[in-house]
Tab-separated table of C-alpha atoms and ligand atoms in Angstrom:
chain	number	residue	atom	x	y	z
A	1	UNK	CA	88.310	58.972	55.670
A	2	UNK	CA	91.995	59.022	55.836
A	3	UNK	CA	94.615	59.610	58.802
A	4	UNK	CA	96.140	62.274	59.867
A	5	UNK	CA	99.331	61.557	58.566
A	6	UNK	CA	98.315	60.814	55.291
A	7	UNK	CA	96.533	63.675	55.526
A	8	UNK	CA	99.597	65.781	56.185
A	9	UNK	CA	101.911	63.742	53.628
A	10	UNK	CA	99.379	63.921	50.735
A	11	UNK	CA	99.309	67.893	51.368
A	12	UNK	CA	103.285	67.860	51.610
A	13	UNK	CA	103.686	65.726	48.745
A	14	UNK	CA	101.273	68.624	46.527
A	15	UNK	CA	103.131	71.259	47.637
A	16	UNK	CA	106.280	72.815	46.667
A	17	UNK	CA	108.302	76.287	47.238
A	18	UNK	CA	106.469	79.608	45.927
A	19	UNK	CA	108.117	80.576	42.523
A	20	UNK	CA	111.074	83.075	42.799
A	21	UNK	CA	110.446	87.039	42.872
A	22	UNK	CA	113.428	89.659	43.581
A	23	UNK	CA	111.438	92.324	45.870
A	24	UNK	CA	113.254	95.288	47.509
A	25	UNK	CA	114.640	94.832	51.086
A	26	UNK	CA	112.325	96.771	52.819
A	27	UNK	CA	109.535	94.123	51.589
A	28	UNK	CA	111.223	91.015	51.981
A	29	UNK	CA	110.770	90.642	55.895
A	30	UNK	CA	109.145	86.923	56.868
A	31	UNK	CA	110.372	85.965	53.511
A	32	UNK	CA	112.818	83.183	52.530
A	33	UNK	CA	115.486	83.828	50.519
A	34	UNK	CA	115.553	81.431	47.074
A	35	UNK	CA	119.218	82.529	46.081
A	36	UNK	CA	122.793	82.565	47.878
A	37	UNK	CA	123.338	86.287	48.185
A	38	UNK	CA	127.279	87.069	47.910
A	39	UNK	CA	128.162	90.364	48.586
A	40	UNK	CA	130.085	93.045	46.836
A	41	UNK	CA	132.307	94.589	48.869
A	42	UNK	CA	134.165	93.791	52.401
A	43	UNK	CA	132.761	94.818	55.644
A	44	UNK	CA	134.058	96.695	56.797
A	45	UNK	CA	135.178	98.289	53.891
A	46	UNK	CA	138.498	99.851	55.466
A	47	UNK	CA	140.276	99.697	58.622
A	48	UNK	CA	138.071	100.711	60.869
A	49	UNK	CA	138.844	102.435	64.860
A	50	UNK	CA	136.563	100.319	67.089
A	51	UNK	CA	136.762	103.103	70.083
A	52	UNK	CA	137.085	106.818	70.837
A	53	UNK	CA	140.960	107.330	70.954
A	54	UNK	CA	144.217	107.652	69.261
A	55	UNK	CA	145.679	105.706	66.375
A	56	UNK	CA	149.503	105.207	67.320
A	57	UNK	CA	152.225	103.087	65.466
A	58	UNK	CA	153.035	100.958	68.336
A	59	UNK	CA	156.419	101.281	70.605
A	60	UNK	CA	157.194	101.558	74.033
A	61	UNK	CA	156.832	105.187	74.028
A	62	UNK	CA	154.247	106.830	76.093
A	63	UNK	CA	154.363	110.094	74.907
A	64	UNK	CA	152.917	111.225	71.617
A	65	UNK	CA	152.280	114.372	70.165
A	66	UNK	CA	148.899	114.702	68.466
A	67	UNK	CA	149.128	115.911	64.924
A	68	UNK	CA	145.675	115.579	63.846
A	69	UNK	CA	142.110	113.634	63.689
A	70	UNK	CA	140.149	111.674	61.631
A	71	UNK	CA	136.189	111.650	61.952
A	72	UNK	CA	133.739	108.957	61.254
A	73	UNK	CA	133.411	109.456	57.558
A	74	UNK	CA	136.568	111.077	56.454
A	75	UNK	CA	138.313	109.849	53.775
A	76	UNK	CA	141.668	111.273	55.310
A	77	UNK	CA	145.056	109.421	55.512
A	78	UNK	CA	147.334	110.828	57.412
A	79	UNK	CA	150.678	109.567	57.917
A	80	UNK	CA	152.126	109.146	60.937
A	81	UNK	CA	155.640	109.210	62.664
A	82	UNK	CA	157.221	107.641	64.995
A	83	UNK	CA	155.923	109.114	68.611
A	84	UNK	CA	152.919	110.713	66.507
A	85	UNK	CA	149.357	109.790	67.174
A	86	UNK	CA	146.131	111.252	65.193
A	87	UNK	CA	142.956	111.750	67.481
A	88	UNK	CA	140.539	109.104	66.202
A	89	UNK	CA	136.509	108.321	66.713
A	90	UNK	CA	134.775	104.925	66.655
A	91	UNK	CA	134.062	103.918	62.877
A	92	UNK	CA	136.647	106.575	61.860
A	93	UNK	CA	138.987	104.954	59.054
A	94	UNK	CA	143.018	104.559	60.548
A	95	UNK	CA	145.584	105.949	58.967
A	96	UNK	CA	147.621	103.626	56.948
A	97	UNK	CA	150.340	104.152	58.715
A	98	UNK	CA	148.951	103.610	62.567
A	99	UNK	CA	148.712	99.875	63.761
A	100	UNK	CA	146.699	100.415	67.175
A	101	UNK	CA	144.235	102.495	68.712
A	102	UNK	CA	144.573	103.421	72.216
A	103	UNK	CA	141.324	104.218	74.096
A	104	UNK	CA	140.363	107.819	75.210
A	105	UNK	CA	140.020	106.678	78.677
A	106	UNK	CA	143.760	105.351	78.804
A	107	UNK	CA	145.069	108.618	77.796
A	108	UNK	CA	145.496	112.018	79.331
A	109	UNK	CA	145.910	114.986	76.776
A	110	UNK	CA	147.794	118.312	77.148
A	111	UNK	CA	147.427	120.223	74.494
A	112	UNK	CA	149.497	118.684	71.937
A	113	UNK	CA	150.894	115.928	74.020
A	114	UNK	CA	149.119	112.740	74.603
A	115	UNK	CA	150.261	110.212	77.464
A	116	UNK	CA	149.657	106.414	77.614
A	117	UNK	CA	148.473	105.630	80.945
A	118	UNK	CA	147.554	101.580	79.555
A	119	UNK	CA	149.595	100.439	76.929
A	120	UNK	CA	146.642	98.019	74.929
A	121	UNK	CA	148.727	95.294	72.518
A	122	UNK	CA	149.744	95.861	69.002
A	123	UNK	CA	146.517	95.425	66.797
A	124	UNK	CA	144.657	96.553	69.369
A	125	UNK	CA	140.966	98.146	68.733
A	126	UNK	CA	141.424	98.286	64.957
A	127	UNK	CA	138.431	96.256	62.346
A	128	UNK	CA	140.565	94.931	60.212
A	129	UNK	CA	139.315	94.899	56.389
A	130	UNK	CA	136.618	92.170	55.677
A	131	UNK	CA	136.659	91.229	59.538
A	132	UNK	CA	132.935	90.266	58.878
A	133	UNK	CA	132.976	89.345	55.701
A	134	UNK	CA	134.702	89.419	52.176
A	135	UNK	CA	134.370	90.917	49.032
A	136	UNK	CA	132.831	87.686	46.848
A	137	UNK	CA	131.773	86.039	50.234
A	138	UNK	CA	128.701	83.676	50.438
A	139	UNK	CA	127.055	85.547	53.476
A	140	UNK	CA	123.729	84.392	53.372
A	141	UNK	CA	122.361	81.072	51.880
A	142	UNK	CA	119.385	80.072	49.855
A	143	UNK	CA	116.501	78.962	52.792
A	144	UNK	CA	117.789	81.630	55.209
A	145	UNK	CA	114.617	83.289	56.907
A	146	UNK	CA	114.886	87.436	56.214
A	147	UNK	CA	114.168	88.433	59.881
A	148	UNK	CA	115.414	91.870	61.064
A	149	UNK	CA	118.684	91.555	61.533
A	150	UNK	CA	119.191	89.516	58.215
A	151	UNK	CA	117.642	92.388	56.609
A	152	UNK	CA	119.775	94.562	58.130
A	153	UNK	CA	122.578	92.490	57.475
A	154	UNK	CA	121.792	92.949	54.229
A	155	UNK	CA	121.599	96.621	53.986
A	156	UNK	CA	125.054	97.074	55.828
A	157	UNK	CA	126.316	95.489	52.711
A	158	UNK	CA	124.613	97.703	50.228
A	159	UNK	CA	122.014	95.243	48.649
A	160	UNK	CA	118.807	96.531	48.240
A	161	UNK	CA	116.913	94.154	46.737
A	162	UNK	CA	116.477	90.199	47.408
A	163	UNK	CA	115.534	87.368	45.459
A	164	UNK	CA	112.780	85.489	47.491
A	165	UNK	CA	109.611	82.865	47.291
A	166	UNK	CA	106.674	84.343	46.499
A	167	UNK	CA	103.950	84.821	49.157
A	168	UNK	CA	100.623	83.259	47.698
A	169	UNK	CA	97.739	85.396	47.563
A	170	UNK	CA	95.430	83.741	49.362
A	171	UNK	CA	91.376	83.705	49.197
A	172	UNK	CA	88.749	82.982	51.797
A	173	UNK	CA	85.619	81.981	51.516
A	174	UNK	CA	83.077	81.988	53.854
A	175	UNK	CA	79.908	80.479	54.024
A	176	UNK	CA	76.706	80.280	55.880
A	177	UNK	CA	72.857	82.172	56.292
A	178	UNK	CA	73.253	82.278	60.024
A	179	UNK	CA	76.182	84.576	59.714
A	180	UNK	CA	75.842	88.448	60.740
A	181	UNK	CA	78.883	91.213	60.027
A	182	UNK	CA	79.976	92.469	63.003
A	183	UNK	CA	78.082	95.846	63.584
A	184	UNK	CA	75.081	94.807	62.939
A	185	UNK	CA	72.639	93.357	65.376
A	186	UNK	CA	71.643	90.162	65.586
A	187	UNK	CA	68.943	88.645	64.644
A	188	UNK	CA	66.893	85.325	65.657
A	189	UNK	CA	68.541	82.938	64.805
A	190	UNK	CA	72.133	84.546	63.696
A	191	UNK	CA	75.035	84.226	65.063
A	192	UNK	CA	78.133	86.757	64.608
A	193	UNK	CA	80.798	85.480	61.782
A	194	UNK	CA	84.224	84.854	63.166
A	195	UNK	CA	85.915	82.356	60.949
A	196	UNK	CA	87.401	85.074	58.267
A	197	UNK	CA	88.724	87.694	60.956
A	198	UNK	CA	90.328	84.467	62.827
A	199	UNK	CA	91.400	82.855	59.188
A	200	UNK	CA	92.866	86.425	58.298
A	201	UNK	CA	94.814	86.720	61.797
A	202	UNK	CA	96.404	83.329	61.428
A	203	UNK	CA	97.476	84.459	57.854
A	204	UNK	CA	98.675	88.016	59.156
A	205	UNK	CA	100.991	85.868	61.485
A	206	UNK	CA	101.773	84.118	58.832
A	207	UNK	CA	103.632	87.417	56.997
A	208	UNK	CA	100.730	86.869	54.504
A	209	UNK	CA	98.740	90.278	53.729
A	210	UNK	CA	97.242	89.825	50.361
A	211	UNK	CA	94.090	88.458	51.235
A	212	UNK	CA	90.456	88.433	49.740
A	213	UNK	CA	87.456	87.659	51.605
A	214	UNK	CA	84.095	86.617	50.019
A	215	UNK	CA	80.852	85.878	51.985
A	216	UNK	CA	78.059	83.758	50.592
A	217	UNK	CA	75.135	82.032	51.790
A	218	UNK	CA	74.154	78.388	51.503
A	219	UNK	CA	73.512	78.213	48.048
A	220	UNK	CA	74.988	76.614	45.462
A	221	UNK	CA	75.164	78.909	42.179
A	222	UNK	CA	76.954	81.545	44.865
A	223	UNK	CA	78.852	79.004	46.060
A	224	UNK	CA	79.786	77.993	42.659
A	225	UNK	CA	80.522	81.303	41.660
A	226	UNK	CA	82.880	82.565	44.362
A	227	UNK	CA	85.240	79.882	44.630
A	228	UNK	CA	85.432	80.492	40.576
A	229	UNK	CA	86.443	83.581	41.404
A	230	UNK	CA	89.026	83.365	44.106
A	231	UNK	CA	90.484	80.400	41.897
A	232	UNK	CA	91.480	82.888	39.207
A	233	UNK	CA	92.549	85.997	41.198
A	234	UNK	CA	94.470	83.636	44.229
A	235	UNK	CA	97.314	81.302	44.806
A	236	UNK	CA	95.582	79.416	47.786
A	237	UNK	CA	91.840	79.077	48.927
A	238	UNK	CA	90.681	78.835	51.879
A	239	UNK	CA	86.953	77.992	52.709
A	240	UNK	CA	84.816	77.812	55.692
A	241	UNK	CA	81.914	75.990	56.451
A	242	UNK	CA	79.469	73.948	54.512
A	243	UNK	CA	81.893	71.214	53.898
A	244	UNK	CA	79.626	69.021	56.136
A	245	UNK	CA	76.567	66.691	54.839
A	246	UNK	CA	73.557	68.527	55.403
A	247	UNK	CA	70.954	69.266	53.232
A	248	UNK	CA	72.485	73.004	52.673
A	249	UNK	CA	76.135	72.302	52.458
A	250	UNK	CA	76.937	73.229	49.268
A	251	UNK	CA	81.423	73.414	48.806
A	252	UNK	CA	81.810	70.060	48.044
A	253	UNK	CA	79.247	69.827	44.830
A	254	UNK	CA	81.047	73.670	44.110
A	255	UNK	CA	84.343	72.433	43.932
A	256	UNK	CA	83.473	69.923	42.187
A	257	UNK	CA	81.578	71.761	39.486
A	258	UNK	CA	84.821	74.156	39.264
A	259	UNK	CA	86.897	70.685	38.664
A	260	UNK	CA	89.582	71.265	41.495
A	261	UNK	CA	90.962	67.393	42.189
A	262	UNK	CA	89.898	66.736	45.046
A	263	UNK	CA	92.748	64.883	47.594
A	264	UNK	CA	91.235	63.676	50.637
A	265	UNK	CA	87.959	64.525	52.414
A	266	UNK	CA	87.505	63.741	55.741
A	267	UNK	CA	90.344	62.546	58.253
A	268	UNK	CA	90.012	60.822	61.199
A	269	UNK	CA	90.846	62.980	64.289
A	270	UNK	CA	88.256	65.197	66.656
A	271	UNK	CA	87.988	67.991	66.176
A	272	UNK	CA	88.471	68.977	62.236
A	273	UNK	CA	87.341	65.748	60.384
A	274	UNK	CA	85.581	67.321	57.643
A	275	UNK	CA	88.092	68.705	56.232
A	276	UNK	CA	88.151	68.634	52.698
A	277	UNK	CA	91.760	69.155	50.313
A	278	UNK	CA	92.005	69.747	46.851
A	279	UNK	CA	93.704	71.493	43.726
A	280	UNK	CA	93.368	73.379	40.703
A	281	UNK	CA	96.023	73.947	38.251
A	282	UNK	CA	98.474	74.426	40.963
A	283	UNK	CA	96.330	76.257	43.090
A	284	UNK	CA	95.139	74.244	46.497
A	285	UNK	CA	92.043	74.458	47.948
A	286	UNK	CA	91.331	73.708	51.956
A	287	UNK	CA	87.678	73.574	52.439
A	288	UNK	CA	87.635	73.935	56.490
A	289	UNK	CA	84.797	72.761	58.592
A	290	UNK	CA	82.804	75.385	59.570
A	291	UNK	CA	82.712	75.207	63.179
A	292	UNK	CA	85.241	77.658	64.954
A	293	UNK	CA	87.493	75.348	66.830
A	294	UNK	CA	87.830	72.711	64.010
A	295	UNK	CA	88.479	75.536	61.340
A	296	UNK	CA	91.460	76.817	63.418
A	297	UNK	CA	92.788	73.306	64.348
A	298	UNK	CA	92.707	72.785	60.476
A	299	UNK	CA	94.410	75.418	59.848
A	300	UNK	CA	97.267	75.247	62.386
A	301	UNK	CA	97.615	71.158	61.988
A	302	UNK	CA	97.516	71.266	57.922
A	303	UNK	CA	97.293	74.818	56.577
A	304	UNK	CA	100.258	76.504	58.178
A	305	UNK	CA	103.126	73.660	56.987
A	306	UNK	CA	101.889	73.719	53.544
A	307	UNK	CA	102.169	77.745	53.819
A	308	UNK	CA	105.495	77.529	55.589
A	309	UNK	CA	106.493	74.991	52.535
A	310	UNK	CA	105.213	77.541	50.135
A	311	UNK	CA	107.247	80.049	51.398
A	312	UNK	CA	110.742	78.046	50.927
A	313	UNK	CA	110.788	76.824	54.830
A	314	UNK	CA	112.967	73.809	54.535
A	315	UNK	CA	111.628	73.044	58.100
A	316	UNK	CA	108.458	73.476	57.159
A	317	UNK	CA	106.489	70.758	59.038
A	318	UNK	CA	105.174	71.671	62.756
A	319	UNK	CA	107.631	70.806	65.445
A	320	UNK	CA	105.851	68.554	68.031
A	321	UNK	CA	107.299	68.676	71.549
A	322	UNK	CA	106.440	66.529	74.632
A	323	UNK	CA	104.907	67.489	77.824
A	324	UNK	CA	103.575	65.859	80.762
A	325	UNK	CA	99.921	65.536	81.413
A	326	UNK	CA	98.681	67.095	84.878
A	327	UNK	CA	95.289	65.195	84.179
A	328	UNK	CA	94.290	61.465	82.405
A	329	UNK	CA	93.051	61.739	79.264
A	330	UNK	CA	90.194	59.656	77.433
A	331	UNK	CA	89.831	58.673	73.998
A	332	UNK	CA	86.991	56.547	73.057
A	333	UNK	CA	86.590	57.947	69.858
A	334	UNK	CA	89.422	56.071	68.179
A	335	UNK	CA	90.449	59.207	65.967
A	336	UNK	CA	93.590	61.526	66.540
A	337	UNK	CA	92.179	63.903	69.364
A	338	UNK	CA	93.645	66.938	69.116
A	339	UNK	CA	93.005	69.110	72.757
A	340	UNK	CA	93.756	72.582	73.593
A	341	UNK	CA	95.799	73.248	76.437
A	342	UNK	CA	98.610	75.267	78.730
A	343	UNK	CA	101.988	73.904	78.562
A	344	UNK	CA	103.865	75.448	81.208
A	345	UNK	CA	107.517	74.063	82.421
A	346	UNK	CA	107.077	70.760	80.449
A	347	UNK	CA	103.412	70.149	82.262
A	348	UNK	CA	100.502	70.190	80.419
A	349	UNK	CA	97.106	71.266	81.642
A	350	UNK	CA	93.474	70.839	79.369
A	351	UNK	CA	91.052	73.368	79.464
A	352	UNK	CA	87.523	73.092	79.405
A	353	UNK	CA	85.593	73.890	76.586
A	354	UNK	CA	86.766	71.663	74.391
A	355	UNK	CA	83.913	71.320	71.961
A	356	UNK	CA	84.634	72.219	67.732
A	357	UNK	CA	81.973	75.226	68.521
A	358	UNK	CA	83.611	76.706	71.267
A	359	UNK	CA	86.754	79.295	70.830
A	360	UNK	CA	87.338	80.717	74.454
A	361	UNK	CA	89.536	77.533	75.317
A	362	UNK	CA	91.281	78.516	72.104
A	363	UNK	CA	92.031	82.036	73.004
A	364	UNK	CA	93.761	81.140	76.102
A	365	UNK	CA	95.804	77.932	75.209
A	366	UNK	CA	99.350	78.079	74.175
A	367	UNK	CA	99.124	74.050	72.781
A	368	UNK	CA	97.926	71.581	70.982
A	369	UNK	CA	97.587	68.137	72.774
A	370	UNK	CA	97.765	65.347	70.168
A	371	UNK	CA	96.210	61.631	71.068
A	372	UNK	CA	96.833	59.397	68.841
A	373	UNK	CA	93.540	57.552	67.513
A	374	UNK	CA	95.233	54.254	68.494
A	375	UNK	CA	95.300	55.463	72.380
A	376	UNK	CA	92.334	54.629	74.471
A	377	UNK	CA	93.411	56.488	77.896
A	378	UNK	CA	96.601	58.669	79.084
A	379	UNK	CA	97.097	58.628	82.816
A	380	UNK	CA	98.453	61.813	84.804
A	381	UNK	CA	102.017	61.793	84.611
A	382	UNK	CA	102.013	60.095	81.003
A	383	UNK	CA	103.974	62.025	78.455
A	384	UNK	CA	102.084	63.298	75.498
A	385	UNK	CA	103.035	65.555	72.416
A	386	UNK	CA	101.974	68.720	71.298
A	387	UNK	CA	101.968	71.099	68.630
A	388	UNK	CA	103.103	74.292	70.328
A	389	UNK	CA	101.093	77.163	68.905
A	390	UNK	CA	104.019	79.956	70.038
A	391	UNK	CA	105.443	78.656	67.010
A	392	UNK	CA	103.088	80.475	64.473
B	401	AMP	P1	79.063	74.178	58.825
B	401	AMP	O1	80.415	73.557	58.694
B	401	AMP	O2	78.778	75.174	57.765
B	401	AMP	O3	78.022	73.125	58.933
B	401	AMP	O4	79.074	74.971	60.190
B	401	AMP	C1	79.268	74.294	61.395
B	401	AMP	C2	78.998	75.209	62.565
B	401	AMP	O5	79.914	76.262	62.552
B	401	AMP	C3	77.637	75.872	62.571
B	401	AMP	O6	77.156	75.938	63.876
B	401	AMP	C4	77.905	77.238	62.022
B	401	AMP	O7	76.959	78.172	62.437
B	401	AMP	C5	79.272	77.523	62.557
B	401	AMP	N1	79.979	78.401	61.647
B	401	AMP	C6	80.148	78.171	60.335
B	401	AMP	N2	80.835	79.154	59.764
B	401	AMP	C7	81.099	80.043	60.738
B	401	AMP	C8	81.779	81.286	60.762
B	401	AMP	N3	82.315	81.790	59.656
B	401	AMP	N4	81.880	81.957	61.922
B	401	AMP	C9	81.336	81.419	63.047
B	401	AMP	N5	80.700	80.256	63.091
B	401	AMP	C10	80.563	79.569	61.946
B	402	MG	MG1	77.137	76.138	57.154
């Protein structure tokens, strides 16, 4: 049995950043980018009018006498006299020759003839060239997250495609007789699987869609046989149940028949400790603990770093915060407790229900409470940290 930390440094230490893949835009979203991108051309490309108005060479003048317009998208120069002015929209390039744009709604028109009721200063309401950024400009950097507006971003500039770390594909495994599909009644002595529909959730969050699920009873040739299989079609495994030491718990004898190097098996912290981490040929293997609650707390606590890692997060580990407990806390276990709870304006309050089998307490709580093993009681008022699960 090891620690939680060594836990979480061993897994660190066996992981690195998905291998680079240049995907189109439109796919890259959650990703992380694995190259600077520099772009092309300036944005904006030409001087752009920032308002609905009228491009002017500046004087003193008020009146002007409006000789034409350019649109958003013409390519039209027009040049421009003294006491001239062209009728100009937002976006519209300005004619080389006009230095300021004078806003519609500090004009009245006549026909021809345009007055200045506001004179706005030279310059004014005019993008110059490259305002943003420059032709040959770094604009975003390698271990930049591709979130909407980077993608966007992106897209203003006229790149299309991105290079990026690969998502793994990842495989899950369940296992268990009790376990009934949903849809089907149960029977005697069944209970409804949950673990891949939560597993698959956490990895949806995760940006992660390629996922295969397997289901297999307690047996061992199965056993033996699926993990085999998700080993050679997956990047990452994930496995539920039968990690423990009953007579009928099979994974651990499986993996080890399908020679992934095994890690660490069991750590010491409540719930989650038999939690089982290995690899093959690059590929890592979590065997989770069957039981609902300690199969999620797995994942969050170990799986989702060493995905964030994976996908190029330099930040990768799970940011703990500190909160305030509203109640005392008791450890007498002398492992890492980790207890779901509300943290709400910096106070934390458990919820009941806190047992690996349970999931309601789960559904509700927005934290992670973390005792350290080492801690035998927490009084009201004592400050404790957390693993906030808004963060996935
Ligand atoms: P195990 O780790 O296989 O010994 O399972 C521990 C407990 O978790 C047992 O009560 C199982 O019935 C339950 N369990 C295991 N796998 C699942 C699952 N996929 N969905 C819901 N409960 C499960
Ligand atoms: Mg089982």
């Amino acid at each position: 049995m090891i620690a939680v930390k060594e836990a979480l440094k061993c897994i660190e230490e066996q992981t690195q950043a998905g291998k680079k893949v240049k995907i189109p835009i439109a796919e890259a979203f959650a990703h992380v980018l694995a190259e600077d991108v520099f772009t092309t051309i300036s944005m904006p490309p030409f001087r752009q009018s920032a308002m609905d108005g009228y491009a002017i060479k500046w004087s003193d003048e008020k009146e002007y006498t409006v000789i034409g317009e350019v649109q958003a998208g013409a390519a039209t120069d027009q040049a421009l006299n003294p006491g001239q002015a062209v009728r100009i929209f937002t976006g519209a390039r300005v004619p080389d020759d006009a230095d300021t744009v004078v806003i519609q709604e500090h004009t009245s028109r006549t026909d021809e003839i345009m007055l200045i009721d506001k004179m706005p200063n030279k310059g004014s309401n005019i993008r110059p060239i490259g305002e943003q950024v420059k032709k040959g400009d770094l604009v975003l950097e390698e271990g930049t997250l591709l979130n909407e507006a980077a993608i966007g971003f992106l897209a203003g500039l006229g790149i299309d495609e991105v290079s990026v770390y690969k998502f793994p594909k990842v495989g899950i495994l369940v296992t268990g007789n009790e376990l009934q599909e949903l849809g089907k009644p149960l029977q005697e002595g069944q209970i409804y699987e949950s673990n891949a529909i939560t597993l698959q959730m956490a990895l949806k969050r995760a940006g992660i869609h390629q996922i295969e699920v397997k289901k297999v009873g307690d047996a061992l040739k199965s056993t033996v046989n699926a993990i085999h299989g998700l080993l050679e079609r997956c990047d990452f495994v994930l496995i539920s149940g039968g990690i423990s030491v009953g007579d009928y718990d099979f994974v651990k004898e499986a993996l080890e028949i399908n020679k992934v190097e095994e890690f660490f098996y069991k750590i010491n912290q409540k719930p989650g400790k038999p939690l089982w981490y290995g690899k093959k040929d690059q590929k890592h293997v979590f065997a989770l603990p069957g039981n609902p609650g300690s199969s999620l707390t797995c994942f969050y606590v170990y799986v989702w770093p060493a995905l964030r890692k994976i996908k190029g997060f330099k930040d990768y580990k799970n940011k703990l915060q500190k909160a305030v407990l509203e109640t005392p806390v008791t450890n007498t276990f002398g492992k890492v407790l980790f207890i779901k709870a509300t943290v709400y304006e910096g106070k934390a309050h458990q919820l009941t229900g806190q047992a690996s089998s349970m999931l309601k307490a789960f559904a509700i709580c927005n934290a992670l409470l973390i005792v350290p093993a080492e801690t035998a009681q927490l009084e009201k008022g004592n400050e404790i940290e957390y693993i906030a699960l808004d963060q996935f």
